[in-house]
Amino acid sequence: MKPYLFKIGGFELRIYSLMYILAFLFGMFIALADDVAEKRGIDDRKIIEDFAFTTILAGLIGARLYYVIFKFSDYIGNPLSIFYIWEGGLAIHGGIIGAFIGSYLYAKKNKRSLWVLTDMAVGPLLFGQFLGRFGNLANGEVHGVPTFTPLSVIFSGTFSKWWAEYQTMSIAAKAQFKQLVPWGISFPLDTPAGSEFPNLPLHPAMLYEAFLNLIGFIILWFYFRKKEYNPGVLSMIYLIIYAVIRIFVSTFRAEDLLIFGIRLPYLISIAMIIIAIIGIKYFSSPNRKFVPVEIKKEEQNENSISMD
C-alpha cells in the first residue's frame, strides 16, 4: 500500500489528490445531470462550474482550518506543513462549514437561491466523500481501532483507557483477545495507522464510511431528490444522513478529534441533526414555496404591460 500512484523524478501523483480530482469531475457530471435544479433555474453550465469551484475551494480551506485548529500543536514546529493538504489532514465537518460559507457568498453575489444551490450540491458532495475515503486508505489515516478490541470497549467509548491497560498486560493476557472480524487491515509503519498500531490489523473505518457514503448518496439522490420538496429540505436531509453515518463510523475510529474527552464528531453530528430537523420544519412551510427567478421576471413583465 503506497500513498502515490506513480513517481516521475521529483513528481508523484498521490492517490489522495487523485480522489479529489475524480470527486470534482464526477460531482460536475452529477450536478449537470440534475433535472430538479434545472427546473428551479440552475440550467447554465457556467453557473454550475463557477459554483463548484467556489464551494470546493471554500470547503478545502474550511476542512484544513478546522483540522489545524484542533491539531495546532502538530504544526508549531513546521508552520509551512499547514499547507501540505496532499498529505491528509482535512476534516469533513470543517469542509461542510466552509462549503456552506462559499455557497452563501456565491449566492449573494450572483443573486441566486442559496438553498437551490445547496440542494444541487449535496449529492455530488456525498459522492465525493465516498471517493475521498479511498485517499484516506492510501494514506493510512482515518483508521479504526485494532480488530481484537472488544465490542463493549468500542461502543462504550473507553478505547483509550482500555488500550493503555492492554499495553501493560502479559502476553498470555493479550492472547485472550481474538480477532472479531476477518477484514482487518495492517498498515505500513510509515503511515499514521501503522505508526500508532504497528503490524496490527485494524478496522478499516475509512472503508466503512466509504460504503455508507455511497449508500447515502443513492438514497439521497435517487429517492429523496425525486420528491416534491421546497428548496433547503434536501440539504437538511443530507445533514441527517451524513451525521448518522459519521456517528456510527466514529465509534470505530482511533484518532478522532477530542474536546473535553468527548469525540468532537459526536457533538458536531448531533448539532447537525438538530439543525436539520428544525430546518426541515422551516423549509416545509407552505409559504416557503419556491418560484424560479425566470417566472418572477415574466410576472413582473406581465404586470408592467397590464399597467400600461
PDB file of C-alpha atoms in Angstrom:
ATOM      1  CA  MET A   1       0.000   0.000   0.000  1.00  0.00           C
ATOM      2  CA  LYS A   2       1.500   3.316  -1.138  1.00  0.00           C
ATOM      3  CA  PRO A   3       0.156   6.883  -0.907  1.00  0.00           C
ATOM      4  CA  TYR A   4       1.058   7.619  -4.515  1.00  0.00           C
ATOM      5  CA  LEU A   5       0.024   6.116  -7.837  1.00  0.00           C
ATOM      6  CA  PHE A   6       3.372   6.680  -9.573  1.00  0.00           C
ATOM      7  CA  LYS A   7       6.522   8.788  -9.378  1.00  0.00           C
ATOM      8  CA  ILE A   8       8.408  10.557 -12.181  1.00  0.00           C
ATOM      9  CA  GLY A   9      11.544  12.205 -10.855  1.00  0.00           C
ATOM     10  CA  GLY A  10      10.504  14.523  -8.067  1.00  0.00           C
ATOM     11  CA  PHE A  11       6.841  14.426  -9.092  1.00  0.00           C
ATOM     12  CA  GLU A  12       4.410  11.968  -7.586  1.00  0.00           C
ATOM     13  CA  LEU A  13       0.699  11.602  -8.214  1.00  0.00           C
ATOM     14  CA  ARG A  14      -0.767  10.954  -4.803  1.00  0.00           C
ATOM     15  CA  ILE A  15      -3.908   8.831  -4.633  1.00  0.00           C
ATOM     16  CA  TYR A  16      -5.326  11.281  -2.093  1.00  0.00           C
ATOM     17  CA  SER A  17      -5.084  14.118  -4.643  1.00  0.00           C
ATOM     18  CA  LEU A  18      -6.397  11.894  -7.430  1.00  0.00           C
ATOM     19  CA  MET A  19      -9.529  11.114  -5.416  1.00  0.00           C
ATOM     20  CA  TYR A  20     -10.253  14.821  -5.040  1.00  0.00           C
ATOM     21  CA  ILE A  21      -9.834  15.329  -8.780  1.00  0.00           C
ATOM     22  CA  LEU A  22     -12.194  12.433  -9.501  1.00  0.00           C
ATOM     23  CA  ALA A  23     -14.653  13.737  -6.901  1.00  0.00           C
ATOM     24  CA  PHE A  24     -14.730  17.092  -8.701  1.00  0.00           C
ATOM     25  CA  LEU A  25     -15.209  15.516 -12.147  1.00  0.00           C
ATOM     26  CA  PHE A  26     -17.944  13.123 -11.027  1.00  0.00           C
ATOM     27  CA  GLY A  27     -19.526  15.886  -8.970  1.00  0.00           C
ATOM     28  CA  MET A  28     -19.747  18.119 -12.041  1.00  0.00           C
ATOM     29  CA  PHE A  29     -21.306  15.290 -14.032  1.00  0.00           C
ATOM     30  CA  ILE A  30     -23.913  14.648 -11.333  1.00  0.00           C
ATOM     31  CA  ALA A  31     -24.732  18.353 -10.941  1.00  0.00           C
ATOM     32  CA  LEU A  32     -25.078  18.889 -14.700  1.00  0.00           C
ATOM     33  CA  ALA A  33     -27.486  15.958 -14.879  1.00  0.00           C
ATOM     34  CA  ASP A  34     -29.667  17.352 -12.074  1.00  0.00           C
ATOM     35  CA  ASP A  35     -33.062  17.909 -13.689  1.00  0.00           C
ATOM     36  CA  VAL A  36     -34.539  19.167 -10.414  1.00  0.00           C
ATOM     37  CA  ALA A  37     -32.017  22.029 -10.233  1.00  0.00           C
ATOM     38  CA  GLU A  38     -32.701  22.754 -13.916  1.00  0.00           C
ATOM     39  CA  LYS A  39     -36.427  23.168 -13.205  1.00  0.00           C
ATOM     40  CA  ARG A  40     -35.506  25.605 -10.443  1.00  0.00           C
ATOM     41  CA  GLY A  41     -33.497  27.796 -12.782  1.00  0.00           C
ATOM     42  CA  ILE A  42     -29.977  26.344 -12.473  1.00  0.00           C
ATOM     43  CA  ASP A  43     -29.604  25.372 -16.128  1.00  0.00           C
ATOM     44  CA  ASP A  44     -26.451  27.268 -17.085  1.00  0.00           C
ATOM     45  CA  ARG A  45     -23.271  25.171 -17.219  1.00  0.00           C
ATOM     46  CA  LYS A  46     -21.108  28.193 -16.349  1.00  0.00           C
ATOM     47  CA  ILE A  47     -23.128  28.826 -13.186  1.00  0.00           C
ATOM     48  CA  ILE A  48     -22.618  25.223 -12.091  1.00  0.00           C
ATOM     49  CA  GLU A  49     -18.895  25.324 -12.876  1.00  0.00           C
ATOM     50  CA  ASP A  50     -18.308  28.636 -11.078  1.00  0.00           C
ATOM     51  CA  PHE A  51     -20.348  27.485  -8.097  1.00  0.00           C
ATOM     52  CA  ALA A  52     -18.435  24.194  -7.950  1.00  0.00           C
ATOM     53  CA  PHE A  53     -15.025  25.915  -7.972  1.00  0.00           C
ATOM     54  CA  THR A  54     -16.148  28.365  -5.290  1.00  0.00           C
ATOM     55  CA  THR A  55     -17.551  25.749  -2.915  1.00  0.00           C
ATOM     56  CA  ILE A  56     -14.673  23.300  -3.408  1.00  0.00           C
ATOM     57  CA  LEU A  57     -12.086  25.969  -2.648  1.00  0.00           C
ATOM     58  CA  ALA A  58     -14.061  27.200   0.368  1.00  0.00           C
ATOM     59  CA  GLY A  59     -14.582  23.610   1.507  1.00  0.00           C
ATOM     60  CA  LEU A  60     -10.871  22.795   1.324  1.00  0.00           C
ATOM     61  CA  ILE A  61      -9.984  25.914   3.299  1.00  0.00           C
ATOM     62  CA  GLY A  62     -12.629  25.145   5.908  1.00  0.00           C
ATOM     63  CA  ALA A  63     -11.605  21.491   6.189  1.00  0.00           C
ATOM     64  CA  ARG A  64      -7.957  22.375   6.688  1.00  0.00           C
ATOM     65  CA  LEU A  65      -8.574  25.219   9.145  1.00  0.00           C
ATOM     66  CA  TYR A  66     -10.882  23.051  11.232  1.00  0.00           C
ATOM     67  CA  TYR A  67      -8.280  20.274  11.425  1.00  0.00           C
ATOM     68  CA  VAL A  68      -5.337  22.587  12.124  1.00  0.00           C
ATOM     69  CA  ILE A  69      -7.199  24.431  14.898  1.00  0.00           C
ATOM     70  CA  PHE A  70      -7.758  21.209  16.827  1.00  0.00           C
ATOM     71  CA  LYS A  71      -4.319  19.776  15.979  1.00  0.00           C
ATOM     72  CA  PHE A  72      -2.349  23.024  16.195  1.00  0.00           C
ATOM     73  CA  SER A  73       0.413  21.517  18.346  1.00  0.00           C
ATOM     74  CA  ASP A  74       1.339  19.228  15.428  1.00  0.00           C
ATOM     75  CA  TYR A  75       2.184  22.226  13.235  1.00  0.00           C
ATOM     76  CA  ILE A  76       4.081  24.517  15.621  1.00  0.00           C
ATOM     77  CA  GLY A  77       7.436  23.013  14.677  1.00  0.00           C
ATOM     78  CA  ASN A  78       6.831  23.411  10.940  1.00  0.00           C
ATOM     79  CA  PRO A  79       4.118  26.005  10.174  1.00  0.00           C
ATOM     80  CA  LEU A  80       4.536  25.551   6.410  1.00  0.00           C
ATOM     81  CA  SER A  81       3.199  21.995   6.758  1.00  0.00           C
ATOM     82  CA  ILE A  82      -0.210  23.571   7.319  1.00  0.00           C
ATOM     83  CA  PHE A  83      -0.360  23.940   3.535  1.00  0.00           C
ATOM     84  CA  TYR A  84       0.574  20.283   2.799  1.00  0.00           C
ATOM     85  CA  ILE A  85      -3.025  19.197   2.257  1.00  0.00           C
ATOM     86  CA  TRP A  86      -1.968  16.390  -0.095  1.00  0.00           C
ATOM     87  CA  GLU A  87      -0.643  14.574   2.978  1.00  0.00           C
ATOM     88  CA  GLY A  88      -4.112  14.467   4.521  1.00  0.00           C
ATOM     89  CA  GLY A  89      -5.500  16.334   7.487  1.00  0.00           C
ATOM     90  CA  LEU A  90      -8.844  17.572   6.137  1.00  0.00           C
ATOM     91  CA  ALA A  91     -11.827  17.445   8.495  1.00  0.00           C
ATOM     92  CA  ILE A  92     -15.129  16.878   6.717  1.00  0.00           C
ATOM     93  CA  HIS A  93     -17.177  18.867   9.228  1.00  0.00           C
ATOM     94  CA  GLY A  94     -14.940  21.872   8.601  1.00  0.00           C
ATOM     95  CA  GLY A  95     -15.306  21.227   4.878  1.00  0.00           C
ATOM     96  CA  ILE A  96     -19.104  21.326   5.140  1.00  0.00           C
ATOM     97  CA  ILE A  97     -18.977  24.602   7.071  1.00  0.00           C
ATOM     98  CA  GLY A  98     -16.508  26.115   4.588  1.00  0.00           C
ATOM     99  CA  ALA A  99     -18.531  24.967   1.586  1.00  0.00           C
ATOM    100  CA  PHE A 100     -21.694  26.450   3.050  1.00  0.00           C
ATOM    101  CA  ILE A 101     -19.988  29.811   3.581  1.00  0.00           C
ATOM    102  CA  GLY A 102     -18.716  29.673   0.000  1.00  0.00           C
ATOM    103  CA  SER A 103     -22.231  28.823  -1.219  1.00  0.00           C
ATOM    104  CA  TYR A 104     -23.708  31.753   0.692  1.00  0.00           C
ATOM    105  CA  LEU A 105     -21.190  34.223  -0.726  1.00  0.00           C
ATOM    106  CA  TYR A 106     -21.693  32.909  -4.269  1.00  0.00           C
ATOM    107  CA  ALA A 107     -25.488  33.015  -3.999  1.00  0.00           C
ATOM    108  CA  LYS A 108     -25.435  36.557  -2.614  1.00  0.00           C
ATOM    109  CA  LYS A 109     -23.039  37.851  -5.267  1.00  0.00           C
ATOM    110  CA  ASN A 110     -24.890  36.214  -8.171  1.00  0.00           C
ATOM    111  CA  LYS A 111     -28.431  36.759  -6.828  1.00  0.00           C
ATOM    112  CA  ARG A 112     -29.273  33.071  -6.775  1.00  0.00           C
ATOM    113  CA  SER A 113     -31.259  30.995  -4.298  1.00  0.00           C
ATOM    114  CA  LEU A 114     -28.804  29.667  -1.706  1.00  0.00           C
ATOM    115  CA  TRP A 115     -30.917  26.609  -0.959  1.00  0.00           C
ATOM    116  CA  VAL A 116     -31.459  25.657  -4.601  1.00  0.00           C
ATOM    117  CA  LEU A 117     -27.674  25.705  -4.980  1.00  0.00           C
ATOM    118  CA  THR A 118     -27.014  23.653  -1.842  1.00  0.00           C
ATOM    119  CA  ASP A 119     -29.712  21.121  -2.772  1.00  0.00           C
ATOM    120  CA  MET A 120     -27.896  20.653  -6.068  1.00  0.00           C
ATOM    121  CA  ALA A 121     -24.532  20.305  -4.282  1.00  0.00           C
ATOM    122  CA  VAL A 122     -25.284  17.771  -1.532  1.00  0.00           C
ATOM    123  CA  GLY A 123     -25.488  14.779  -3.878  1.00  0.00           C
ATOM    124  CA  PRO A 124     -22.130  15.441  -5.545  1.00  0.00           C
ATOM    125  CA  LEU A 125     -20.682  16.210  -2.111  1.00  0.00           C
ATOM    126  CA  LEU A 126     -21.721  12.879  -0.643  1.00  0.00           C
ATOM    127  CA  PHE A 127     -20.427  11.012  -3.684  1.00  0.00           C
ATOM    128  CA  GLY A 128     -17.171  12.958  -3.392  1.00  0.00           C
ATOM    129  CA  GLN A 129     -16.927  11.906   0.254  1.00  0.00           C
ATOM    130  CA  PHE A 130     -17.275   8.294  -0.908  1.00  0.00           C
ATOM    131  CA  LEU A 131     -14.295   8.685  -3.249  1.00  0.00           C
ATOM    132  CA  GLY A 132     -12.256  10.702  -0.774  1.00  0.00           C
ATOM    133  CA  ARG A 133     -12.147   7.895   1.770  1.00  0.00           C
ATOM    134  CA  PHE A 134     -10.089   5.793  -0.661  1.00  0.00           C
ATOM    135  CA  GLY A 135      -7.498   8.562  -0.495  1.00  0.00           C
ATOM    136  CA  ASN A 136      -7.511   8.126   3.286  1.00  0.00           C
ATOM    137  CA  LEU A 137      -6.982   4.396   2.783  1.00  0.00           C
ATOM    138  CA  ALA A 138      -3.912   5.072   0.612  1.00  0.00           C
ATOM    139  CA  ASN A 139      -2.526   7.498   3.201  1.00  0.00           C
ATOM    140  CA  GLY A 140      -3.173   5.071   6.044  1.00  0.00           C
ATOM    141  CA  GLU A 141      -5.273   7.557   8.003  1.00  0.00           C
ATOM    142  CA  VAL A 142      -8.823   7.824   9.337  1.00  0.00           C
ATOM    143  CA  HIS A 143      -8.193   4.335  10.651  1.00  0.00           C
ATOM    144  CA  GLY A 144     -10.061   2.246  13.159  1.00  0.00           C
ATOM    145  CA  VAL A 145      -9.095   0.507  16.370  1.00  0.00           C
ATOM    146  CA  PRO A 146      -7.451  -2.959  16.373  1.00  0.00           C
ATOM    147  CA  THR A 147      -9.862  -5.669  15.323  1.00  0.00           C
ATOM    148  CA  PHE A 148      -9.393  -7.576  18.568  1.00  0.00           C
ATOM    149  CA  THR A 149     -10.814  -4.679  20.595  1.00  0.00           C
ATOM    150  CA  PRO A 150     -13.914  -5.936  22.468  1.00  0.00           C
ATOM    151  CA  LEU A 151     -17.172  -4.500  21.165  1.00  0.00           C
ATOM    152  CA  SER A 152     -18.072  -3.446  24.703  1.00  0.00           C
ATOM    153  CA  VAL A 153     -14.972  -1.215  24.685  1.00  0.00           C
ATOM    154  CA  ILE A 154     -15.672   0.155  21.203  1.00  0.00           C
ATOM    155  CA  PHE A 155     -19.283   1.095  21.862  1.00  0.00           C
ATOM    156  CA  SER A 156     -18.678   2.411  25.379  1.00  0.00           C
ATOM    157  CA  GLY A 157     -16.109   4.888  24.081  1.00  0.00           C
ATOM    158  CA  THR A 158     -13.431   3.742  26.513  1.00  0.00           C
ATOM    159  CA  PHE A 159     -10.876   2.557  23.950  1.00  0.00           C
ATOM    160  CA  SER A 160      -8.072   4.923  25.019  1.00  0.00           C
ATOM    161  CA  LYS A 161      -8.285   3.745  28.617  1.00  0.00           C
ATOM    162  CA  TRP A 162      -8.531   0.087  27.599  1.00  0.00           C
ATOM    163  CA  TRP A 163      -5.613   0.409  25.170  1.00  0.00           C
ATOM    164  CA  ALA A 164      -3.380   1.870  27.889  1.00  0.00           C
ATOM    165  CA  GLU A 165      -4.254  -1.087  30.108  1.00  0.00           C
ATOM    166  CA  TYR A 166      -3.703  -3.531  27.238  1.00  0.00           C
ATOM    167  CA  GLN A 167      -0.125  -2.314  26.822  1.00  0.00           C
ATOM    168  CA  THR A 168       0.682  -3.387  30.388  1.00  0.00           C
ATOM    169  CA  MET A 169      -0.793  -6.884  30.074  1.00  0.00           C
ATOM    170  CA  SER A 170       1.226 -10.063  29.855  1.00  0.00           C
ATOM    171  CA  ILE A 171       1.476 -11.946  26.557  1.00  0.00           C
ATOM    172  CA  ALA A 172      -0.907 -14.587  27.913  1.00  0.00           C
ATOM    173  CA  ALA A 173      -3.455 -11.931  28.894  1.00  0.00           C
ATOM    174  CA  LYS A 174      -3.195 -10.243  25.499  1.00  0.00           C
ATOM    175  CA  ALA A 175      -3.749 -13.581  23.772  1.00  0.00           C
ATOM    176  CA  GLN A 176      -7.275 -13.810  25.159  1.00  0.00           C
ATOM    177  CA  PHE A 177      -8.403 -11.036  22.819  1.00  0.00           C
ATOM    178  CA  LYS A 178      -9.240 -12.678  19.484  1.00  0.00           C
ATOM    179  CA  GLN A 179      -9.873 -11.129  16.083  1.00  0.00           C
ATOM    180  CA  LEU A 180     -13.537 -10.176  15.881  1.00  0.00           C
ATOM    181  CA  VAL A 181     -13.651  -9.611  12.116  1.00  0.00           C
ATOM    182  CA  PRO A 182     -11.601 -11.137   9.293  1.00  0.00           C
ATOM    183  CA  TRP A 183     -11.287  -7.957   7.238  1.00  0.00           C
ATOM    184  CA  GLY A 184      -8.831  -6.025   9.380  1.00  0.00           C
ATOM    185  CA  ILE A 185      -6.021  -4.194   7.558  1.00  0.00           C
ATOM    186  CA  SER A 186      -2.411  -3.805   8.710  1.00  0.00           C
ATOM    187  CA  PHE A 187      -0.862  -0.542   7.501  1.00  0.00           C
ATOM    188  CA  PRO A 188       2.782   0.265   6.657  1.00  0.00           C
ATOM    189  CA  LEU A 189       4.834   1.587   9.560  1.00  0.00           C
ATOM    190  CA  ASP A 190       5.372   4.968   7.863  1.00  0.00           C
ATOM    191  CA  THR A 191       1.629   5.754   7.866  1.00  0.00           C
ATOM    192  CA  PRO A 192      -0.346   7.277  10.757  1.00  0.00           C
ATOM    193  CA  ALA A 193      -2.195   3.996  11.289  1.00  0.00           C
ATOM    194  CA  GLY A 194       0.945   1.858  11.059  1.00  0.00           C
ATOM    195  CA  SER A 195       2.943   4.050  13.425  1.00  0.00           C
ATOM    196  CA  GLU A 196       0.169   4.080  16.025  1.00  0.00           C
ATOM    197  CA  PHE A 197      -0.605   0.351  15.783  1.00  0.00           C
ATOM    198  CA  PRO A 198       2.474  -1.399  14.299  1.00  0.00           C
ATOM    199  CA  ASN A 199       1.688  -4.654  12.479  1.00  0.00           C
ATOM    200  CA  LEU A 200      -1.812  -4.911  13.944  1.00  0.00           C
ATOM    201  CA  PRO A 201      -4.955  -5.478  11.850  1.00  0.00           C
ATOM    202  CA  LEU A 202      -7.292  -2.515  12.239  1.00  0.00           C
ATOM    203  CA  HIS A 203     -10.931  -1.836  11.475  1.00  0.00           C
ATOM    204  CA  PRO A 204     -10.875  -0.110   8.053  1.00  0.00           C
ATOM    205  CA  ALA A 205     -13.035   2.764   9.298  1.00  0.00           C
ATOM    206  CA  MET A 206     -12.410   4.752   6.125  1.00  0.00           C
ATOM    207  CA  LEU A 207     -13.924   1.926   4.062  1.00  0.00           C
ATOM    208  CA  TYR A 208     -16.884   1.646   6.421  1.00  0.00           C
ATOM    209  CA  GLU A 209     -17.577   5.306   5.751  1.00  0.00           C
ATOM    210  CA  ALA A 210     -16.949   4.994   2.009  1.00  0.00           C
ATOM    211  CA  PHE A 211     -19.551   2.218   1.748  1.00  0.00           C
ATOM    212  CA  LEU A 212     -22.093   4.097   3.869  1.00  0.00           C
ATOM    213  CA  ASN A 213     -21.490   7.333   1.937  1.00  0.00           C
ATOM    214  CA  LEU A 214     -22.246   5.514  -1.304  1.00  0.00           C
ATOM    215  CA  ILE A 215     -25.458   4.058   0.150  1.00  0.00           C
ATOM    216  CA  GLY A 216     -26.356   7.501   1.492  1.00  0.00           C
ATOM    217  CA  PHE A 217     -25.767   9.065  -1.922  1.00  0.00           C
ATOM    218  CA  ILE A 218     -28.012   6.516  -3.640  1.00  0.00           C
ATOM    219  CA  ILE A 219     -30.809   7.106  -1.113  1.00  0.00           C
ATOM    220  CA  LEU A 220     -30.451  10.890  -1.220  1.00  0.00           C
ATOM    221  CA  TRP A 221     -30.131  11.276  -4.978  1.00  0.00           C
ATOM    222  CA  PHE A 222     -32.404   8.586  -6.347  1.00  0.00           C
ATOM    223  CA  TYR A 223     -35.140   8.673  -3.723  1.00  0.00           C
ATOM    224  CA  PHE A 224     -35.347  11.933  -1.762  1.00  0.00           C
ATOM    225  CA  ARG A 225     -34.341  14.168  -4.697  1.00  0.00           C
ATOM    226  CA  LYS A 226     -37.310  12.893  -6.707  1.00  0.00           C
ATOM    227  CA  LYS A 227     -39.758  14.090  -4.073  1.00  0.00           C
ATOM    228  CA  GLU A 228     -41.506  17.469  -4.324  1.00  0.00           C
ATOM    229  CA  TYR A 229     -39.691  19.337  -1.574  1.00  0.00           C
ATOM    230  CA  ASN A 230     -39.220  23.051  -1.051  1.00  0.00           C
ATOM    231  CA  PRO A 231     -35.619  24.232  -1.559  1.00  0.00           C
ATOM    232  CA  GLY A 232     -33.500  23.572   1.503  1.00  0.00           C
ATOM    233  CA  VAL A 233     -35.190  20.342   2.583  1.00  0.00           C
ATOM    234  CA  LEU A 234     -32.815  18.135   0.604  1.00  0.00           C
ATOM    235  CA  SER A 235     -29.826  19.916   2.155  1.00  0.00           C
ATOM    236  CA  MET A 236     -31.244  19.195   5.620  1.00  0.00           C
ATOM    237  CA  ILE A 237     -31.792  15.531   4.738  1.00  0.00           C
ATOM    238  CA  TYR A 238     -28.139  15.348   3.704  1.00  0.00           C
ATOM    239  CA  LEU A 239     -27.093  16.687   7.110  1.00  0.00           C
ATOM    240  CA  ILE A 240     -29.087  13.957   8.854  1.00  0.00           C
ATOM    241  CA  ILE A 241     -27.789  11.184   6.592  1.00  0.00           C
ATOM    242  CA  TYR A 242     -24.159  12.146   7.000  1.00  0.00           C
ATOM    243  CA  ALA A 243     -24.474  12.840  10.730  1.00  0.00           C
ATOM    244  CA  VAL A 244     -25.824   9.330  11.311  1.00  0.00           C
ATOM    245  CA  ILE A 245     -23.054   7.839   9.160  1.00  0.00           C
ATOM    246  CA  ARG A 246     -20.362   9.757  11.000  1.00  0.00           C
ATOM    247  CA  ILE A 247     -21.657   8.852  14.459  1.00  0.00           C
ATOM    248  CA  PHE A 248     -21.503   5.169  13.522  1.00  0.00           C
ATOM    249  CA  VAL A 249     -18.074   5.314  11.874  1.00  0.00           C
ATOM    250  CA  SER A 250     -16.533   7.480  14.601  1.00  0.00           C
ATOM    251  CA  THR A 251     -17.343   4.732  17.070  1.00  0.00           C
ATOM    252  CA  PHE A 252     -14.713   2.558  15.360  1.00  0.00           C
ATOM    253  CA  ARG A 253     -12.144   5.295  14.709  1.00  0.00           C
ATOM    254  CA  ALA A 254      -8.991   5.530  16.777  1.00  0.00           C
ATOM    255  CA  GLU A 255      -7.882   9.079  16.060  1.00  0.00           C
ATOM    256  CA  ASP A 256     -10.941  11.294  16.083  1.00  0.00           C
ATOM    257  CA  LEU A 257     -10.520  14.817  17.389  1.00  0.00           C
ATOM    258  CA  LEU A 258     -11.472  15.136  21.057  1.00  0.00           C
ATOM    259  CA  ILE A 259     -12.818  18.063  23.080  1.00  0.00           C
ATOM    260  CA  PHE A 260     -13.193  17.708  26.834  1.00  0.00           C
ATOM    261  CA  GLY A 261     -12.666  13.985  26.372  1.00  0.00           C
ATOM    262  CA  ILE A 262     -15.668  13.645  24.025  1.00  0.00           C
ATOM    263  CA  ARG A 263     -15.369  12.769  20.352  1.00  0.00           C
ATOM    264  CA  LEU A 264     -15.875  16.044  18.504  1.00  0.00           C
ATOM    265  CA  PRO A 265     -17.674  14.347  15.570  1.00  0.00           C
ATOM    266  CA  TYR A 266     -20.347  13.135  18.013  1.00  0.00           C
ATOM    267  CA  LEU A 267     -21.040  16.674  19.189  1.00  0.00           C
ATOM    268  CA  ILE A 268     -20.995  18.180  15.698  1.00  0.00           C
ATOM    269  CA  SER A 269     -23.156  15.396  14.258  1.00  0.00           C
ATOM    270  CA  ILE A 270     -25.782  15.774  16.990  1.00  0.00           C
ATOM    271  CA  ALA A 271     -25.836  19.520  16.330  1.00  0.00           C
ATOM    272  CA  MET A 272     -26.250  18.806  12.594  1.00  0.00           C
ATOM    273  CA  ILE A 273     -29.261  16.566  13.261  1.00  0.00           C
ATOM    274  CA  ILE A 274     -30.929  19.166  15.487  1.00  0.00           C
ATOM    275  CA  ILE A 275     -30.322  21.934  12.940  1.00  0.00           C
ATOM    276  CA  ALA A 276     -31.621  19.697  10.127  1.00  0.00           C
ATOM    277  CA  ILE A 277     -34.850  18.806  11.944  1.00  0.00           C
ATOM    278  CA  ILE A 278     -35.538  22.483  12.633  1.00  0.00           C
ATOM    279  CA  GLY A 279     -34.591  23.300   9.045  1.00  0.00           C
ATOM    280  CA  ILE A 280     -36.929  20.707   7.537  1.00  0.00           C
ATOM    281  CA  LYS A 281     -39.832  22.099   9.553  1.00  0.00           C
ATOM    282  CA  TYR A 282     -38.943  25.637   8.475  1.00  0.00           C
ATOM    283  CA  PHE A 283     -38.417  24.903   4.773  1.00  0.00           C
ATOM    284  CA  SER A 284     -41.517  22.691   4.581  1.00  0.00           C
ATOM    285  CA  SER A 285     -43.747  25.626   5.483  1.00  0.00           C
ATOM    286  CA  PRO A 286     -46.279  26.338   2.675  1.00  0.00           C
ATOM    287  CA  ASN A 287     -45.213  29.994   2.494  1.00  0.00           C
ATOM    288  CA  ARG A 288     -41.666  28.877   1.604  1.00  0.00           C
ATOM    289  CA  LYS A 289     -42.753  27.618  -1.831  1.00  0.00           C
ATOM    290  CA  PHE A 290     -40.053  28.414  -4.383  1.00  0.00           C
ATOM    291  CA  VAL A 291     -40.708  30.470  -7.514  1.00  0.00           C
ATOM    292  CA  PRO A 292     -37.907  30.385 -10.135  1.00  0.00           C
ATOM    293  CA  VAL A 293     -36.248  33.692 -10.995  1.00  0.00           C
ATOM    294  CA  GLU A 294     -37.378  33.404 -14.614  1.00  0.00           C
ATOM    295  CA  ILE A 295     -41.049  33.106 -13.608  1.00  0.00           C
ATOM    296  CA  LYS A 296     -40.761  36.101 -11.305  1.00  0.00           C
ATOM    297  CA  LYS A 297     -39.343  38.161 -14.169  1.00  0.00           C
ATOM    298  CA  GLU A 298     -42.145  37.074 -16.508  1.00  0.00           C
ATOM    299  CA  GLU A 299     -44.772  38.018 -13.903  1.00  0.00           C
ATOM    300  CA  GLN A 300     -43.135  41.410 -13.442  1.00  0.00           C
ATOM    301  CA  ASN A 301     -43.151  41.988 -17.213  1.00  0.00           C
ATOM    302  CA  GLU A 302     -46.818  40.995 -17.440  1.00  0.00           C
ATOM    303  CA  ASN A 303     -47.718  43.372 -14.607  1.00  0.00           C
ATOM    304  CA  SER A 304     -45.832  46.174 -16.366  1.00  0.00           C
ATOM    305  CA  ILE A 305     -47.739  45.526 -19.604  1.00  0.00           C
ATOM    306  CA  SER A 306     -51.117  45.416 -17.874  1.00  0.00           C
ATOM    307  CA  MET A 307     -50.384  48.702 -16.075  1.00  0.00           C
ATOM    308  CA  ASP A 308     -49.595  50.360 -19.399  1.00  0.00           C
TER     309      ASP A 308
END
